[in-house]
Coordinates of C-alpha atoms in Angstrom, one line a residue:
Chain A
M1 CA 0.0 0.0 0.0
S2 CA 1.1 3.5 -0.7
M3 CA 2.4 5.7 2.2
I4 CA -0.1 8.4 1.3
E5 CA -3.2 7.5 -0.6
A6 CA -6.1 9.9 -1.4
R7 CA -9.1 8.9 -3.4
G8 CA -11.7 11.4 -4.7
L9 CA -10.5 13.9 -2.1
S10 CA -12.3 17.2 -2.3
K11 CA -13.0 20.2 -0.2
S12 CA -15.6 23.0 -0.6
F13 CA -16.3 26.0 1.5
M14 CA -19.3 28.1 1.9
Q15 CA -18.5 31.6 0.9
A16 CA -20.6 34.7 1.7
V17 CA -21.9 36.6 -1.2
K18 CA -22.3 40.3 -0.6
E19 CA -23.7 42.7 -3.0
P20 CA -21.7 45.9 -3.3
G21 CA -22.3 49.0 -1.2
L22 CA -24.2 49.7 2.0
K23 CA -27.4 48.3 0.6
G24 CA -25.7 45.0 -0.1
A25 CA -24.2 44.9 3.4
V26 CA -27.5 45.5 5.0
K27 CA -29.2 42.9 2.8
H28 CA -26.5 40.4 3.7
L29 CA -27.1 41.1 7.4
F30 CA -30.7 40.0 7.2
L31 CA -30.6 37.6 4.3
P32 CA -27.2 36.1 4.1
R33 CA -26.5 34.3 0.9
H34 CA -23.7 31.8 0.5
I35 CA -22.3 30.0 -2.5
E36 CA -20.2 26.9 -2.4
K37 CA -16.7 27.5 -3.4
V38 CA -14.7 24.4 -4.5
A39 CA -11.2 24.7 -3.2
V40 CA -10.1 21.2 -4.2
K41 CA -11.9 19.2 -6.8
P42 CA -12.0 15.4 -6.3
L43 CA -8.5 14.3 -6.8
D44 CA -6.5 11.1 -6.5
L45 CA -3.0 11.0 -5.2
R46 CA -0.6 8.2 -4.3
I47 CA 2.8 8.7 -2.7
E48 CA 5.1 5.8 -2.0
A49 CA 7.3 5.4 1.0
G50 CA 10.6 7.3 0.6
E51 CA 9.4 9.5 -2.2
T52 CA 10.0 13.2 -2.3
V53 CA 7.2 14.9 -4.1
A54 CA 6.9 18.6 -5.0
Y55 CA 3.3 19.9 -4.9
V56 CA 3.2 23.1 -6.7
G57 CA 0.7 25.5 -8.1
P58 CA -0.2 29.2 -8.1
N59 CA -1.5 30.9 -5.0
G60 CA -5.0 29.8 -4.2
A61 CA -4.8 26.7 -6.3
G62 CA -5.6 24.4 -3.4
K63 CA -2.2 23.3 -2.2
S64 CA -2.5 24.3 1.4
T65 CA -6.1 22.9 1.6
T66 CA -4.8 19.6 0.3
I67 CA -2.0 19.5 2.9
K68 CA -4.3 20.5 5.7
M69 CA -6.6 17.6 4.8
L70 CA -3.6 15.2 4.6
T71 CA -2.3 16.3 8.0
G72 CA -5.8 15.8 9.5
I73 CA -6.5 19.4 10.5
L74 CA -9.2 19.9 7.9
M75 CA -12.1 17.5 7.2
P76 CA -12.5 16.6 3.6
S77 CA -15.9 17.3 2.0
S78 CA -15.7 13.9 0.2
G79 CA -13.3 11.2 -0.5
S80 CA -10.9 9.1 1.6
I81 CA -7.4 9.5 2.8
S82 CA -5.0 6.9 4.2
V83 CA -1.7 8.0 5.6
N84 CA 0.5 5.0 6.5
G85 CA -2.8 3.1 7.0
I86 CA -4.4 5.8 9.2
N87 CA -7.3 8.1 8.4
P88 CA -5.8 11.4 9.5
Y89 CA -9.1 13.1 10.2
R90 CA -10.8 10.3 12.2
K91 CA -7.6 9.5 14.1
R92 CA -5.9 12.9 14.3
M93 CA -3.8 12.1 17.4
E94 CA -2.5 8.8 16.0
N95 CA -1.7 10.5 12.7
A96 CA -0.1 13.4 14.4
A97 CA 2.4 11.1 16.1
Q98 CA 3.7 9.7 12.8
I99 CA 4.0 12.9 10.8
G100 CA 6.3 16.0 11.0
A101 CA 5.2 19.3 9.5
V102 CA 6.7 22.6 8.8
F103 CA 4.5 25.5 7.8
G104 CA 6.9 28.2 6.6
Q105 CA 4.5 30.9 7.7
R106 CA 4.0 29.6 11.2
T107 CA 6.2 28.3 14.0
Q108 CA 5.6 25.6 16.5
L109 CA 8.3 27.0 18.8
W110 CA 7.3 28.8 22.0
W111 CA 7.8 32.5 21.4
D112 CA 9.3 33.5 24.7
I113 CA 11.3 30.6 26.1
P114 CA 14.6 29.2 24.8
I115 CA 14.0 26.9 21.8
A116 CA 15.9 24.2 23.7
E117 CA 12.9 24.2 26.0
S118 CA 10.5 23.8 23.0
F119 CA 12.6 20.8 21.9
S120 CA 12.5 19.1 25.3
L121 CA 8.7 19.7 25.4
L122 CA 8.5 17.8 22.1
K123 CA 10.4 15.0 23.7
D124 CA 7.6 14.6 26.2
I125 CA 4.8 15.2 23.7
Y126 CA 6.1 12.5 21.3
Q127 CA 7.5 10.4 24.1
I128 CA 10.9 10.2 22.4
P129 CA 13.3 7.8 24.2
D130 CA 16.3 9.5 25.8
A131 CA 18.9 7.9 23.6
L132 CA 17.1 8.8 20.3
Y133 CA 16.4 12.3 21.5
R134 CA 20.1 12.9 22.4
K135 CA 21.2 11.4 19.1
N136 CA 18.8 13.5 17.0
M137 CA 19.5 16.7 18.9
D138 CA 23.3 16.3 18.4
L139 CA 22.9 15.4 14.7
F140 CA 20.4 18.2 14.0
T141 CA 22.3 20.8 16.0
E142 CA 25.4 20.1 14.0
M143 CA 23.8 19.7 10.5
L144 CA 21.7 22.8 10.8
G145 CA 24.2 24.8 12.8
M146 CA 21.9 25.5 15.7
S147 CA 24.4 25.6 18.5
E148 CA 24.8 29.4 18.2
F149 CA 21.1 30.1 18.9
I150 CA 19.6 27.1 20.7
H151 CA 19.6 29.0 24.0
L152 CA 17.6 31.9 22.5
S153 CA 13.8 32.3 22.5
A154 CA 12.1 32.1 19.1
R155 CA 11.3 35.8 19.3
K156 CA 15.0 36.6 19.1
L157 CA 15.7 34.4 16.1
S158 CA 16.2 35.5 12.5
L159 CA 13.9 34.0 10.0
G160 CA 16.6 31.6 8.8
Q161 CA 17.4 30.4 12.3
R162 CA 13.7 30.0 13.1
M163 CA 13.1 27.9 10.0
R164 CA 16.0 25.6 10.8
A165 CA 14.8 25.2 14.4
D166 CA 11.3 24.5 13.1
L167 CA 12.6 21.9 10.8
A168 CA 14.5 20.2 13.6
A169 CA 11.4 20.3 15.8
A170 CA 9.4 18.6 13.1
L171 CA 11.8 15.7 12.8
L172 CA 12.9 15.0 16.4
H173 CA 10.6 12.0 16.6
N174 CA 11.8 10.5 13.4
P175 CA 8.4 10.7 11.6
P176 CA 8.0 8.5 8.5
I177 CA 6.2 11.3 6.8
L178 CA 7.3 14.9 6.5
Y179 CA 5.1 17.7 5.1
L180 CA 6.8 21.0 4.2
D181 CA 4.7 24.0 3.3
E182 CA 7.0 26.6 1.7
P183 CA 10.0 25.7 3.9
T184 CA 12.4 28.1 2.2
I185 CA 10.2 31.1 1.9
G186 CA 12.1 34.3 2.4
L187 CA 15.4 32.7 3.2
D188 CA 18.9 33.5 1.9
V189 CA 20.8 31.2 -0.4
S190 CA 23.0 29.7 2.2
V191 CA 20.2 28.8 4.6
K192 CA 18.2 27.4 1.7
E193 CA 21.1 25.2 0.8
K194 CA 21.5 24.0 4.4
I195 CA 17.8 23.2 4.6
R196 CA 17.7 21.4 1.3
G197 CA 20.8 19.4 2.2
F198 CA 19.3 18.5 5.5
I199 CA 16.0 17.3 4.0
K200 CA 17.9 15.3 1.4
Q201 CA 20.0 13.5 4.0
I202 CA 17.0 12.7 6.2
N203 CA 15.1 11.4 3.2
Q204 CA 18.0 9.2 2.2
E205 CA 19.0 7.9 5.6
Q206 CA 15.6 7.3 7.1
Q207 CA 13.5 6.8 4.0
T208 CA 11.3 9.6 5.1
T209 CA 8.5 10.4 2.7
V210 CA 8.5 14.1 1.9
M211 CA 5.7 16.1 0.5
L212 CA 6.7 19.7 -0.2
T213 CA 4.8 22.7 -1.5
T214 CA 7.0 25.6 -2.7
H215 CA 7.2 28.5 -5.1
D216 CA 10.9 28.1 -5.2
L217 CA 11.9 26.0 -8.1
G218 CA 15.3 25.5 -6.7
D219 CA 13.6 23.4 -4.0
I220 CA 12.1 21.2 -6.6
E221 CA 15.2 20.8 -8.7
D222 CA 17.3 20.0 -5.6
L223 CA 14.9 17.7 -3.8
C224 CA 12.2 16.2 -5.8
K225 CA 12.1 13.7 -8.6
R226 CA 8.3 13.8 -8.8
L227 CA 6.2 16.9 -9.5
V228 CA 2.5 17.3 -9.0
I229 CA 1.0 20.5 -10.3
I230 CA -2.3 21.7 -9.1
D231 CA -4.3 24.6 -10.5
H232 CA -7.9 25.7 -9.8
G233 CA -8.3 22.8 -7.4
A234 CA -7.4 20.1 -9.9
I235 CA -4.2 18.2 -10.5
I236 CA -3.0 19.1 -14.0
Y237 CA 0.2 17.2 -14.0
D238 CA 1.7 14.3 -12.1
G239 CA 5.0 12.9 -13.3
T240 CA 8.7 13.2 -13.1
L241 CA 10.5 16.5 -13.3
S242 CA 12.7 15.3 -16.1
E243 CA 9.7 14.4 -18.1
V244 CA 8.3 17.9 -17.8
K245 CA 11.6 19.2 -18.9
A246 CA 11.9 16.9 -21.8
R247 CA 8.5 17.6 -23.1
F248 CA 7.8 21.1 -22.3
A249 CA 11.2 22.7 -22.0
K250 CA 11.8 22.1 -25.6
N251 CA 13.3 25.4 -26.5
R252 CA 17.1 25.9 -26.3
V253 CA 18.9 29.1 -26.7
I254 CA 22.5 29.6 -28.0
F255 CA 24.2 32.9 -27.4
F256 CA 26.8 33.9 -30.0
Q257 CA 29.6 36.4 -29.9
V258 CA 31.1 37.0 -33.4
R259 CA 34.0 39.0 -34.9
S260 CA 31.9 41.0 -37.3
P261 CA 28.1 41.3 -38.1
M262 CA 26.6 38.7 -40.4
P263 CA 23.8 40.3 -42.4
E264 CA 23.3 37.4 -44.8
L265 CA 22.9 35.0 -41.8
Y266 CA 20.4 37.3 -40.2
A267 CA 18.4 37.4 -43.4
L268 CA 18.6 33.6 -43.7
L269 CA 17.4 33.0 -40.1
E270 CA 14.5 35.3 -40.6
H271 CA 13.1 32.9 -43.1
S272 CA 13.9 29.6 -41.3
P273 CA 10.9 28.1 -39.5
G274 CA 11.7 26.9 -36.0
L275 CA 14.6 29.3 -35.5
K276 CA 14.3 32.6 -33.8
L277 CA 17.0 35.3 -33.9
E278 CA 17.4 38.0 -31.3
Q279 CA 20.1 40.6 -31.7
Q280 CA 21.7 42.0 -28.5
S281 CA 24.3 44.1 -30.3
S282 CA 26.1 44.2 -33.6
Q283 CA 28.4 41.4 -32.5
E284 CA 26.1 39.5 -30.2
F285 CA 23.0 37.6 -30.9
S286 CA 21.1 34.6 -29.7
V287 CA 19.3 31.8 -31.6
T288 CA 16.3 30.0 -30.1
F289 CA 15.5 26.7 -31.5
D290 CA 13.3 23.6 -30.8
R291 CA 15.6 20.9 -29.6
Y292 CA 13.5 18.3 -31.3
E293 CA 13.8 19.9 -34.7
Y294 CA 17.4 21.0 -34.6
T295 CA 20.5 19.8 -32.8
A296 CA 22.8 22.3 -31.2
S297 CA 25.6 21.3 -33.5
E298 CA 23.4 22.0 -36.6
V299 CA 22.7 25.5 -35.4
V300 CA 26.3 26.2 -34.5
S301 CA 27.7 24.9 -37.8
R302 CA 25.2 27.0 -39.7
V303 CA 26.4 30.1 -37.9
M304 CA 30.0 29.3 -38.4
K305 CA 29.6 29.0 -42.2
H306 CA 29.0 32.8 -42.2
G307 CA 31.9 34.0 -40.2
E308 CA 34.1 33.7 -37.2
V309 CA 32.5 32.8 -33.9
L310 CA 34.4 34.1 -30.9
D311 CA 32.4 32.5 -28.2
F312 CA 29.1 30.8 -27.6
R313 CA 27.1 29.4 -24.7
M314 CA 23.9 27.4 -24.6
E315 CA 21.0 27.6 -22.2
D316 CA 18.1 25.2 -21.6
T317 CA 14.7 26.5 -20.7
H318 CA 14.3 26.5 -17.0
I319 CA 11.5 24.6 -15.3
E320 CA 10.6 28.0 -13.9
Q321 CA 9.5 29.1 -17.4
V322 CA 7.5 26.0 -17.9
I323 CA 5.6 26.3 -14.7
K324 CA 5.1 30.0 -15.2
A325 CA 3.6 29.2 -18.6
V326 CA 1.2 26.8 -16.9
Y327 CA 0.3 29.3 -14.2
D328 CA -0.3 32.0 -16.8
G329 CA -2.5 29.6 -18.7
H330 CA -0.3 29.6 -21.8
L331 CA 0.4 25.9 -21.6
D332 CA -2.2 23.3 -21.1
L333 CA -0.6 20.2 -19.7
N334 CA -3.9 18.4 -19.8
E335 CA -3.8 18.4 -23.6
H336 CA -0.8 16.2 -23.4
R337 CA -2.0 13.9 -20.7
G338 CA -2.9 11.1 -23.2
A339 CA 0.6 11.3 -24.7
R340 CA 2.3 11.0 -21.3
G341 CA 5.5 9.2 -21.3
Q342 CA 6.0 9.2 -25.0
A343 CA 8.5 12.0 -25.0
H344 CA 11.1 9.5 -23.8
H345 CA 10.8 7.3 -26.8
D346 CA 9.7 9.6 -29.5
D347 CA 12.1 12.5 -29.3
S348 CA 11.6 13.6 -32.9
S349 CA 8.0 14.6 -32.6
P350 CA 7.4 17.8 -30.7
A351 CA 4.9 17.3 -27.8
Chain B
M1 CA 0.1 4.8 26.1
T2 CA 0.4 4.7 29.9
T3 CA -1.4 7.2 32.0
A4 CA 1.9 8.4 33.5
A5 CA 3.3 9.1 30.1
R6 CA 0.1 10.9 29.1
L7 CA 0.2 13.0 32.2
N8 CA 3.8 13.8 31.6
K9 CA 3.0 15.5 28.3
Y10 CA 0.6 17.9 29.9
R11 CA 2.8 18.5 33.0
S12 CA 5.5 19.4 30.6
I13 CA 3.2 21.9 28.8
A14 CA 2.2 23.4 32.1
N15 CA 5.9 23.8 32.9
R16 CA 6.7 25.6 29.7
S17 CA 3.6 27.8 30.2
L18 CA 4.9 28.8 33.6
Q19 CA 8.3 29.7 32.0
N20 CA 6.5 31.6 29.4
V21 CA 4.6 33.9 31.8
M22 CA 7.9 34.4 33.7
A23 CA 9.3 35.8 30.4
Y24 CA 6.5 38.3 30.5
R25 CA 7.3 39.4 34.1
N26 CA 7.5 43.1 33.2
S27 CA 4.1 43.1 31.6
Y28 CA 2.8 41.0 34.4
I29 CA 4.1 43.3 37.0
I30 CA 2.5 46.3 35.2
N31 CA -0.7 44.4 35.0
L32 CA -0.6 43.6 38.7
L33 CA 0.1 47.2 39.4
A34 CA -3.0 48.2 37.4
N35 CA -5.1 45.6 39.3
S36 CA -3.8 46.9 42.6
I37 CA -4.8 50.5 41.7
N38 CA -8.1 49.1 40.8
L39 CA -8.4 47.4 44.1
V40 CA -7.5 50.5 46.0
A41 CA -10.1 52.5 44.0
I42 CA -12.8 49.9 44.7
F43 CA -11.7 49.9 48.4
F44 CA -12.3 53.6 48.8
L45 CA -15.6 53.4 46.8
W46 CA -16.9 50.9 49.3
Q47 CA -15.5 52.8 52.2
G48 CA -17.6 55.7 51.0
I49 CA -20.7 53.5 50.7
Y50 CA -20.2 52.2 54.2
G51 CA -19.7 55.7 55.6
G52 CA -21.9 55.9 58.7
R53 CA -23.5 52.5 58.0
E54 CA -23.0 49.4 60.1
A55 CA -23.8 46.9 57.4
V56 CA -24.8 46.8 53.7
G57 CA -26.8 43.9 52.4
G58 CA -25.8 41.9 55.5
Y59 CA -22.1 42.5 55.1
S60 CA -20.3 44.5 57.8
W61 CA -17.4 46.7 56.6
D62 CA -14.8 44.3 57.9
Q63 CA -16.5 41.4 56.1
M64 CA -16.6 43.6 52.9
K65 CA -12.9 44.3 53.2
T66 CA -12.2 40.6 53.3
Y67 CA -14.6 40.0 50.5
L68 CA -12.8 42.4 48.3
L69 CA -9.4 40.8 49.0
V70 CA -10.6 37.3 48.3
T71 CA -12.3 38.5 45.1
F72 CA -9.1 40.0 44.0
L73 CA -7.2 36.8 44.6
A74 CA -9.9 34.6 42.9
N75 CA -10.0 37.0 39.9
S76 CA -6.2 37.3 39.4
V77 CA -5.5 33.6 39.6
L78 CA -6.7 33.3 36.0
S79 CA -5.6 36.5 34.5
W80 CA -5.8 38.3 31.2
Y81 CA -3.0 36.2 29.6
S82 CA -4.9 33.0 30.0
E83 CA -8.2 34.7 29.2
T84 CA -7.0 35.8 25.8
A85 CA -4.4 33.2 24.8
I86 CA -7.0 30.6 23.5
S87 CA -9.1 33.0 21.5
G88 CA -5.9 34.4 20.1
K89 CA -4.8 31.0 18.9
I90 CA -8.0 30.5 17.1
L91 CA -8.1 34.0 15.5
D92 CA -4.6 34.0 14.2
G93 CA -4.8 30.4 13.0
S94 CA -2.0 29.0 15.1
V95 CA -4.5 26.5 16.3
A96 CA -3.4 24.6 13.2
M97 CA 0.0 24.0 14.8
D98 CA -1.7 22.5 17.9
L99 CA -3.8 20.2 15.8
L100 CA -0.6 18.8 14.3
K101 CA 0.5 17.5 17.7
P102 CA -0.6 14.2 19.3
I103 CA -2.2 16.1 22.2
D104 CA -5.7 16.9 23.2
F105 CA -6.4 20.5 22.5
Q106 CA -8.6 21.2 25.5
T107 CA -6.3 19.4 28.0
A108 CA -3.3 21.1 26.6
R109 CA -4.9 24.6 27.0
F110 CA -6.0 23.7 30.6
A111 CA -2.4 22.6 31.4
E112 CA -1.2 25.9 30.0
T113 CA -3.7 27.8 32.1
L114 CA -2.7 26.0 35.3
G115 CA 1.0 26.6 34.6
A116 CA 0.3 30.3 34.2
S117 CA -2.1 30.4 37.2
L118 CA 0.7 29.1 39.5
L119 CA 2.7 32.2 39.1
E120 CA -0.2 34.5 38.9
G121 CA -1.8 33.0 42.0
A122 CA 1.5 33.2 43.9
M123 CA 2.1 36.9 43.0
S124 CA -1.4 37.9 44.0
T125 CA -1.1 36.1 47.3
V126 CA 2.0 38.1 48.1
L127 CA 0.3 41.3 47.1
L128 CA -2.7 40.3 49.2
I129 CA -0.6 39.7 52.3
V130 CA 0.9 43.2 51.8
F131 CA -2.5 44.7 51.6
A132 CA -3.9 42.8 54.5
T133 CA -1.1 43.9 56.8
F134 CA -2.0 47.6 56.1
L135 CA -5.7 47.1 56.6
T136 CA -7.3 46.8 59.9
G137 CA -10.2 44.6 60.6
V138 CA -9.8 42.0 57.9
T139 CA -11.3 38.9 59.2
F140 CA -9.2 35.8 58.8
P141 CA -10.6 32.5 59.6
H142 CA -8.8 30.5 62.4
S143 CA -9.6 27.0 61.5
P144 CA -7.1 25.3 59.2
I145 CA -10.0 23.3 57.7
V146 CA -11.4 26.6 56.2
Y147 CA -8.1 27.3 54.5
L148 CA -8.0 23.8 53.1
L149 CA -11.6 24.1 51.8
F150 CA -10.9 27.6 50.5
A151 CA -7.8 26.3 48.6
V152 CA -9.8 23.5 47.1
S153 CA -12.7 25.8 46.1
L154 CA -10.2 28.2 44.5
L155 CA -8.8 25.4 42.4
C156 CA -12.3 24.4 41.4
A157 CA -13.0 28.0 40.6
V158 CA -10.1 27.9 38.2
V159 CA -11.6 24.8 36.5
V160 CA -15.0 26.5 36.1
K161 CA -13.5 29.8 34.9
F162 CA -11.5 27.9 32.4
G163 CA -14.7 26.2 31.2
V164 CA -16.3 29.5 30.6
V165 CA -13.2 31.0 29.0
Y166 CA -12.7 28.0 26.7
L167 CA -16.3 27.9 25.5
A168 CA -16.2 31.7 24.8
A169 CA -12.9 31.3 23.0
L170 CA -14.4 28.6 20.7
L171 CA -17.0 31.1 19.6
C172 CA -14.1 32.8 17.8
F173 CA -14.2 30.1 15.2
W174 CA -17.3 31.8 13.9
S175 CA -16.2 35.4 14.3
T176 CA -13.2 37.4 13.0
G177 CA -12.7 39.4 16.2
S178 CA -12.4 38.4 19.8
L179 CA -12.8 41.7 21.6
G180 CA -16.6 41.7 21.6
I181 CA -16.7 38.1 22.8
V182 CA -14.1 38.7 25.5
W183 CA -15.8 41.8 26.8
T184 CA -19.2 40.2 26.9
R185 CA -17.8 37.3 28.7
I186 CA -16.0 39.4 31.3
A187 CA -19.0 41.6 31.9
L188 CA -21.3 38.5 32.4
T189 CA -18.7 36.8 34.6
N190 CA -18.1 39.8 36.7
L191 CA -21.7 40.5 37.3
L192 CA -23.0 37.0 37.8
S193 CA -20.0 35.6 39.8
G194 CA -20.2 38.2 42.5
A195 CA -17.0 40.0 41.5
L196 CA -18.7 43.4 41.2
V197 CA -20.9 43.2 44.2
P198 CA -21.8 40.2 46.4
L199 CA -24.8 38.3 45.0
A200 CA -26.6 39.1 48.3
F201 CA -26.9 42.7 47.1
F202 CA -28.9 41.6 44.0
P203 CA -32.7 41.8 43.8
D204 CA -34.1 38.5 44.9
W205 CA -34.9 37.2 41.4
L206 CA -31.4 38.0 40.0
E207 CA -29.7 36.4 43.0
K208 CA -31.7 33.2 42.5
L209 CA -30.9 33.2 38.8
A210 CA -27.2 33.8 39.5
L211 CA -27.1 30.9 41.9
L212 CA -28.5 28.6 39.2
L213 CA -25.7 29.6 36.8
P214 CA -22.1 28.4 36.7
F215 CA -20.5 31.9 37.2
Q216 CA -21.2 32.0 40.9
A217 CA -18.8 29.1 41.4
I218 CA -15.9 31.4 40.3
I219 CA -16.1 34.1 43.0
H220 CA -19.2 33.6 45.2
T221 CA -18.3 30.1 46.4
P222 CA -14.7 30.8 47.5
T223 CA -15.7 34.0 49.3
M224 CA -18.6 32.2 51.1
I225 CA -16.1 29.7 52.3
F226 CA -13.4 32.1 53.3
L227 CA -15.9 34.4 55.1
Q228 CA -17.3 31.3 56.9
Q229 CA -20.8 32.1 55.7
A230 CA -21.0 28.4 54.9
D231 CA -20.1 25.8 57.5
T232 CA -18.0 22.8 56.7
W233 CA -20.8 20.6 55.3
E234 CA -22.3 23.5 53.3
S235 CA -18.8 24.3 52.0
L236 CA -18.4 20.7 50.8
R237 CA -21.8 21.0 49.1
L238 CA -20.8 24.2 47.4
I239 CA -17.5 22.6 46.2
G240 CA -19.6 19.7 44.9
I241 CA -21.6 22.2 42.8
Q242 CA -18.4 23.7 41.6
L243 CA -17.2 20.3 40.5
F244 CA -20.6 19.7 38.8
W245 CA -20.1 22.9 36.8
G246 CA -16.5 22.2 36.1
A247 CA -17.2 18.8 34.7
G248 CA -20.3 20.0 32.8
L249 CA -18.5 22.9 31.2
W250 CA -15.6 20.6 30.4
M251 CA -17.8 18.2 28.5
A252 CA -19.7 21.1 26.8
G253 CA -16.3 22.4 25.7
K254 CA -15.3 19.0 24.3
A255 CA -18.6 18.7 22.4
M256 CA -18.3 22.2 21.0
W257 CA -14.7 21.7 20.0
N258 CA -15.5 18.4 18.1
W259 CA -18.3 20.2 16.3
A260 CA -16.3 23.4 15.7
V261 CA -13.3 21.7 14.0
R262 CA -15.6 19.9 11.6
Q263 CA -17.5 23.1 10.7
V264 CA -14.9 25.7 10.2
T265 CA -11.9 26.7 8.4
I266 CA -8.8 27.5 10.2
H267 CA -7.9 31.1 9.5
G268 CA -4.8 31.9 7.4
G269 CA -2.7 30.0 4.9

């Protein structure tokens, strides 16, 4: 059985409808009208033990609502959930004992007492054996560099310190499942790296199942092999990150620096379908091409026929751009759902 | 899970809560100062009312002084911090973090309240002793049994007050502000518990009504016991009523919580 299994899971809220102006407000006072707002449409999700899954989508897509249902703090409107064999809503306490969670916007640390005290309270709450507690504290303190601030209260910590402490707090009891809701929000690069390295190591050493929501694509690229994209309450993509890249990040760009301008090349490129020229200056330009139509060497050799190339570098489309296209509604991943997986075998046909 | 291990969780929570209020010692001292000024003001108000009178509503001036001091103690045992902490958690959505823990929400909040009460009660007792030494005529009971009964009834009063506070706090699941709920609750509690004036001062019908409600268990009962207006058996009966309300409100809180978490959204992302 899967570690996390959701079937037909959905959530709707009642939302007050108010007509504009004072008249509307008065009317609502006496005759309140509500409409049902669907936050999450019935969705199926299976996550296997030891997987790291990125759960992404624009703000308001239903990410947090899903996580809240999976962690047992929100009752689903319909559908069933099983987390390690436990229904998180019916058995909230049992489920809480086997999960760790970090909500980037909130802290579970006590605000005004040293965080070491918050940790030792968790030892009692989760009934962590002495030996394991000491082992984990030593390990986490070292890996996350907490020794310099473990005696301070949460109020006095910087955001990066607080997030590291929260992450340690979520993992002290060695939970088999870890939920992370925007764990790197607002952090600097070095703290981000520390946190990602830590999550990676915990996942590898303890086979912890990790489900992560983020807007930071670095998190996804560093940590997650699998990507689930949700938009308007429905899952619109579920597959590997490399597959998304292979199928949707089909454009490549080569930047050239040349000795002298090449007017005849420019004219030629204007009329070549599948190639796009952008001039930066008289001696610098870039060519964007579809990697399934042209190879990089074809493009480079074509340019070199027309003159001397001083330098060139190539860039792949970043996953950022793909996901942004989905968010903006320019790219409909659903269209391609039927063809899922074919990109691996059939590289010549553009998806 | 063994009972000992389960108790240990909540004892630990009470311990951290005590540490937490200690961190707020400055604001607590200021709060206590405000309460003391309030007590002094009320003291002079009553002194004015008693001017030239032997007794008001069956209370002599000496009894009234004792009544005021005991009310002060009973009121400050569960102070503003505990009164607002729970509704605050619900309003800012941090209740979500509590739901992620393998702990019972209500028991955890009660443990927190008890932890904070320990300090608040101790500080008020010290202040009270200072006041009492400067006042003449405060009547202290002689029998140690009365002190024991009083201590028990004070503890029961905390349980009842927690029940009222908890139920009112849960109402915040349906509202976006707590101030109205908190003020209404404080006004009701102060009036019907006897914190403002002894229940004996009320018109007959209101006194009867007040005695049927849980609020009287918070102030009226401990003062009755301390002023020895109730003998030992009567005191035990009153404590029994406190326990009845304490248990009743606890169960009502549990039921309301179970219903509330099903109904509502937790505020914030």
